[in-house]
mmCIF file of C-alpha atoms in Angstrom:
data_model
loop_
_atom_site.group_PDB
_atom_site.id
_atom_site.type_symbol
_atom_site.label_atom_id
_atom_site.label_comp_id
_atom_site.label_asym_id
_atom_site.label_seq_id
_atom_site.Cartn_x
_atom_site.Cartn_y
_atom_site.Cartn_z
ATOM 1 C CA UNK X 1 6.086 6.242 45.853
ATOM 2 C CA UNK X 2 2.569 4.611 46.030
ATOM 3 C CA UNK X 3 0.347 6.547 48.201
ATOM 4 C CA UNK X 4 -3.515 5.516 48.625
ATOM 5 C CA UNK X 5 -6.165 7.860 51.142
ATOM 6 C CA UNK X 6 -6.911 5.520 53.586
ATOM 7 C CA UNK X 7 -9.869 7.038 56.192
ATOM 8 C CA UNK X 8 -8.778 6.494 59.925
ATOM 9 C CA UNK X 9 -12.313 5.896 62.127
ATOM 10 C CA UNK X 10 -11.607 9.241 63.665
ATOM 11 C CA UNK X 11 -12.356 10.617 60.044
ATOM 12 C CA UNK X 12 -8.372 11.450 59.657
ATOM 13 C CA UNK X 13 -6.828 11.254 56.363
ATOM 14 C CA UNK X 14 -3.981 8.257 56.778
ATOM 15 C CA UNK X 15 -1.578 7.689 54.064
ATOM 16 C CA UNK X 16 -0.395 4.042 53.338
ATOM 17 C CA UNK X 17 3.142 4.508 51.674
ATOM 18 C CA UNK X 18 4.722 1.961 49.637
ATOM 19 C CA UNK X 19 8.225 0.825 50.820
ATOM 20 C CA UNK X 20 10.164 2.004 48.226
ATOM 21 C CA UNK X 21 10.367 5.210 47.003
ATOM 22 C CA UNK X 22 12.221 7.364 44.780
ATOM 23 C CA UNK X 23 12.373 11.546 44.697
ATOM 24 C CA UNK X 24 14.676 14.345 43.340
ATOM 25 C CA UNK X 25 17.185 15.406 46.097
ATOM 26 C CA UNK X 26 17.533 19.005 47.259
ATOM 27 C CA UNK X 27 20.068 20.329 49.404
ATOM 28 C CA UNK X 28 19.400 18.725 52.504
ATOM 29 C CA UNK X 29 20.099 15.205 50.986
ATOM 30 C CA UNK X 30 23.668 16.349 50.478
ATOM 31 C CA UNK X 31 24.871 14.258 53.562
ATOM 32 C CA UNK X 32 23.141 11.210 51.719
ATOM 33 C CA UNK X 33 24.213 11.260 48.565
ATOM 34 C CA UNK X 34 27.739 11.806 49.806
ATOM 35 C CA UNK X 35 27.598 8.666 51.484
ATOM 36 C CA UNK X 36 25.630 6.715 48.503
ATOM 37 C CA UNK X 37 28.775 8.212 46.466
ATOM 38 C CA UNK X 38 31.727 6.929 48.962
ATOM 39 C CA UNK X 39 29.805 3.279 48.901
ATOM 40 C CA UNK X 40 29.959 3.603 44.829
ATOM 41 C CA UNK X 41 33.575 4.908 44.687
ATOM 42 C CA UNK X 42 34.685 1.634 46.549
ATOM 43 C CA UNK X 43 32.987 -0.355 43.809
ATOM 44 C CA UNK X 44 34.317 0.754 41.062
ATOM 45 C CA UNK X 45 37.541 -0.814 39.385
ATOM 46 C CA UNK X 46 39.651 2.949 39.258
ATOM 47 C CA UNK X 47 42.179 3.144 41.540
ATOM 48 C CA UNK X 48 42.390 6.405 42.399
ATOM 49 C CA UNK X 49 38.441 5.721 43.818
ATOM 50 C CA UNK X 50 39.650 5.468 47.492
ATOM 51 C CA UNK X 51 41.404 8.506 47.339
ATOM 52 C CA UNK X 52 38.191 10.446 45.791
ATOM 53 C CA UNK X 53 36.223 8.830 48.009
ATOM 54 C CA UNK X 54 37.880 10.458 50.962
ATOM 55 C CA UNK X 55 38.037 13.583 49.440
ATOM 56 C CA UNK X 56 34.521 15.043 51.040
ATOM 57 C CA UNK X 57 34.914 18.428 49.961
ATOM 58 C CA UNK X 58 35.179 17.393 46.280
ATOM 59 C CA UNK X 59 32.374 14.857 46.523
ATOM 60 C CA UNK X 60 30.162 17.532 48.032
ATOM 61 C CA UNK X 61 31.326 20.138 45.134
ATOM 62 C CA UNK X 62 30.106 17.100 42.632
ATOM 63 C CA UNK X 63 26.812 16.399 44.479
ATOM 64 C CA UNK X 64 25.869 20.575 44.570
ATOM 65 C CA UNK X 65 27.548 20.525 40.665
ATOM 66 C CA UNK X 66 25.085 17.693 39.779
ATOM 67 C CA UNK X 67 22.075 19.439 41.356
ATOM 68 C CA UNK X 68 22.802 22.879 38.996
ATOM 69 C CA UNK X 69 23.358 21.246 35.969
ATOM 70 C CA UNK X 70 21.140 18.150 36.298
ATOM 71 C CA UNK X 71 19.090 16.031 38.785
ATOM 72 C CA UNK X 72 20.078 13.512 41.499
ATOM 73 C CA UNK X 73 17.501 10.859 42.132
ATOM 74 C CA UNK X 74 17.607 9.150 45.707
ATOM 75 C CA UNK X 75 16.190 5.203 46.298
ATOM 76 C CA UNK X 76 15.082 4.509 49.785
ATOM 77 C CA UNK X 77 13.754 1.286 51.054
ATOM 78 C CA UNK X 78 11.950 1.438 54.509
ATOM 79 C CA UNK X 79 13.142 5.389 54.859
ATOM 80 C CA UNK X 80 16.231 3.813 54.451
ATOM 81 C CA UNK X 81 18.726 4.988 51.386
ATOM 82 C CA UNK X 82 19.327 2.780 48.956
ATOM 83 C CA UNK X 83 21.158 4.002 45.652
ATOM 84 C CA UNK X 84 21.040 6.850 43.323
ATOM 85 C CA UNK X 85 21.447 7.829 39.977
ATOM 86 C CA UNK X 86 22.808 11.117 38.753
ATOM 87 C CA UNK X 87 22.460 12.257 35.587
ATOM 88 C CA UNK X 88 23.811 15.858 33.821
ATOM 89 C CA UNK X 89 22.755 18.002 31.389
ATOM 90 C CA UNK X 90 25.822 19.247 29.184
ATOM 91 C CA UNK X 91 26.152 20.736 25.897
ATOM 92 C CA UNK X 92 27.323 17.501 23.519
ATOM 93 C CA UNK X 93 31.025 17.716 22.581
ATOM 94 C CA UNK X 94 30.730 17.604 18.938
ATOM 95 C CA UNK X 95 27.675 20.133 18.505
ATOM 96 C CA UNK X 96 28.237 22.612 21.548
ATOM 97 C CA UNK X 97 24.217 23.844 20.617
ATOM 98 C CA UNK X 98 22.973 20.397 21.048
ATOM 99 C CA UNK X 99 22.291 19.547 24.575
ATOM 100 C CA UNK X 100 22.634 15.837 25.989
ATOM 101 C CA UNK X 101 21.509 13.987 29.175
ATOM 102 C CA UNK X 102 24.205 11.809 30.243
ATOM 103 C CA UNK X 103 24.226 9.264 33.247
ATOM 104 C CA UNK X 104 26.944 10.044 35.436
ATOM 105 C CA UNK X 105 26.560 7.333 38.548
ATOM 106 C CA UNK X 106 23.498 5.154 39.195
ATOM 107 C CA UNK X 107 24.429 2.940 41.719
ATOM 108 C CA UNK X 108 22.467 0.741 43.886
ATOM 109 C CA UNK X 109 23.396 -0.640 47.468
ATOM 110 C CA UNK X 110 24.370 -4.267 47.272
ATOM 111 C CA UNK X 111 21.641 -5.655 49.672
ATOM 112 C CA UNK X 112 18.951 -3.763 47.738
ATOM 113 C CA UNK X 113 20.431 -5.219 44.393
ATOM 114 C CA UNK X 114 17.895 -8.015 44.076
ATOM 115 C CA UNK X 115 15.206 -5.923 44.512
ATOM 116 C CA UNK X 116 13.164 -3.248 42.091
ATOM 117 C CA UNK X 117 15.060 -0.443 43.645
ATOM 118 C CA UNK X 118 18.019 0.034 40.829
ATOM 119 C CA UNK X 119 15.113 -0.313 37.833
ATOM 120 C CA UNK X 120 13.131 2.448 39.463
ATOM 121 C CA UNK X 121 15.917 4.637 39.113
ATOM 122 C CA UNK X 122 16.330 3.829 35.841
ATOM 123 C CA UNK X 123 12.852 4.511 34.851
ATOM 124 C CA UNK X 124 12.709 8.056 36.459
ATOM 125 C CA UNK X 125 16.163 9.010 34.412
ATOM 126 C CA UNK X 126 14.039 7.815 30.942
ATOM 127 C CA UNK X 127 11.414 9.405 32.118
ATOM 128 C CA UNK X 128 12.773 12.611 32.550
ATOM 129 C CA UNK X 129 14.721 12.155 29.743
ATOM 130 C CA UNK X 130 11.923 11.869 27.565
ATOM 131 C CA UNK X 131 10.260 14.703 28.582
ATOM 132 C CA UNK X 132 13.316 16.218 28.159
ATOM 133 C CA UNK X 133 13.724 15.325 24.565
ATOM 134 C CA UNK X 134 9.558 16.471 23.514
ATOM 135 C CA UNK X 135 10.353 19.909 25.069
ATOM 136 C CA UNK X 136 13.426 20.385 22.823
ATOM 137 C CA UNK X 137 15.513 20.538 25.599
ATOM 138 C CA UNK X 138 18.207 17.747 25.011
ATOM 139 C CA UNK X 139 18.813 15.940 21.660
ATOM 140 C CA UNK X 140 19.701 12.456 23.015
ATOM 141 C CA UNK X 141 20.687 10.712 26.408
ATOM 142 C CA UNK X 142 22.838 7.911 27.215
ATOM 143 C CA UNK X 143 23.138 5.037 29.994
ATOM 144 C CA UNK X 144 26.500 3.582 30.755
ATOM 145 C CA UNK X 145 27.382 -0.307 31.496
ATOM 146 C CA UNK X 146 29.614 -0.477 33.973
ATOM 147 C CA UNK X 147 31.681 -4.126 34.435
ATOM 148 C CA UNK X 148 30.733 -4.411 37.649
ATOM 149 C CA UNK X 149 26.426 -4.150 36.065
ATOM 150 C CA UNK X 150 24.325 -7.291 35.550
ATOM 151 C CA UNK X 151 23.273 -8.020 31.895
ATOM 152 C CA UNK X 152 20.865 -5.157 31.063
ATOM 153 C CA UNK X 153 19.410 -5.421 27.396
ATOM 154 C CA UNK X 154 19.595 -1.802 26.442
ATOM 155 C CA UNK X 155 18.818 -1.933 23.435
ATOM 156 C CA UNK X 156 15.600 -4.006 24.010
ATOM 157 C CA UNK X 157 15.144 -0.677 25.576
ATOM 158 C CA UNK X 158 15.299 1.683 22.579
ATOM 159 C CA UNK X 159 19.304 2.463 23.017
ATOM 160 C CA UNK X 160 21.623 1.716 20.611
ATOM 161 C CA UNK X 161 25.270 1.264 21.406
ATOM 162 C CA UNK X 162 27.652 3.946 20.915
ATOM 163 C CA UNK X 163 30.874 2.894 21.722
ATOM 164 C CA UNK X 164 32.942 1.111 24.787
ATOM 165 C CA UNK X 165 35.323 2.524 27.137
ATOM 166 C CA UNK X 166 38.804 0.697 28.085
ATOM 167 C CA UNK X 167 41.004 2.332 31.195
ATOM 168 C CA UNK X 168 44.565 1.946 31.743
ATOM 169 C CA UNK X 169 46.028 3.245 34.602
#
């Protein structure tokens, strides 16, 4: 979030707040993030996703799971919530030592799509991740493509593919 000390004429600090802005949620956001996670379980192409998604005490279990082992980033537009992306820290599969930094949902709302909103999110996950990976702490991270995701050049991005991941239910 873009904030720049304005002076008010009664010599009061003002601050002028850009209308999007992203931050780390705590446990207070739980009730948000919930919700942000119901709107992405009826997106996605599973079809067990409406059950989850009325499964609140789960959802909540995943939201306080995420915020242990990882970090939740919330979107809002106008104070308004907009997406999320969650991302966890887990110890890789192969080499149990090695520590990774895996998206687990980033999901944006569909009228906020169009806007910079999802791409913020993004860039606070690499971020992190990066810092991450100077401090030693992780080895890699990854970003998933959903079907339902616009054309996103990863790799332009520094990512190289890994592998894709086919469902049948």
């Amino acid at each position: 979030m873009l904030r720049q000390p304005v002076q008010h004429h009664q010599h009061q600090l003002i601050q002028v707040v850009d209308s999007k802005m992203i931050r780390l949620a705590n446990h207070e956001d739980t009730k948000i993030t919930v919700a942000l996670l119901r709107e992405f379980l009826k997106e996605t192409t599973y079809k067990q996703a409406e059950l989850a998604a009325q499964n609140l005490e789960h959802l909540c279990k995943i939201v306080w799971m995420a915020q242990q082992t990882g970090y939740i980033w919330l979107a809002f537009v106008d104070e308004e919530p907009a997406g999320l992306l969650i991302a966890l820290k887990e110890p890789n599969v192969w080499l149990p030592q090695a520590r990774e930094l895996r998206e687990f949902v980033w999901f944006v709302l569909p009228k906020y799509r169009k806007t910079s909103i999802g791409g913020k999110l993004f860039i606070k996950y690499c971020q992190k991740a990066e810092e991450l990976l100077k401090s030693g702490s992780i080895q890699h991270y990854f970003t998933t493509k959903m079907t339902t995701t616009d054309h996103i050049d990863y790799e332009a991005r520094g990512f190289r593919k890994t592998e894709e991941t086919f469902l049948k239910e």
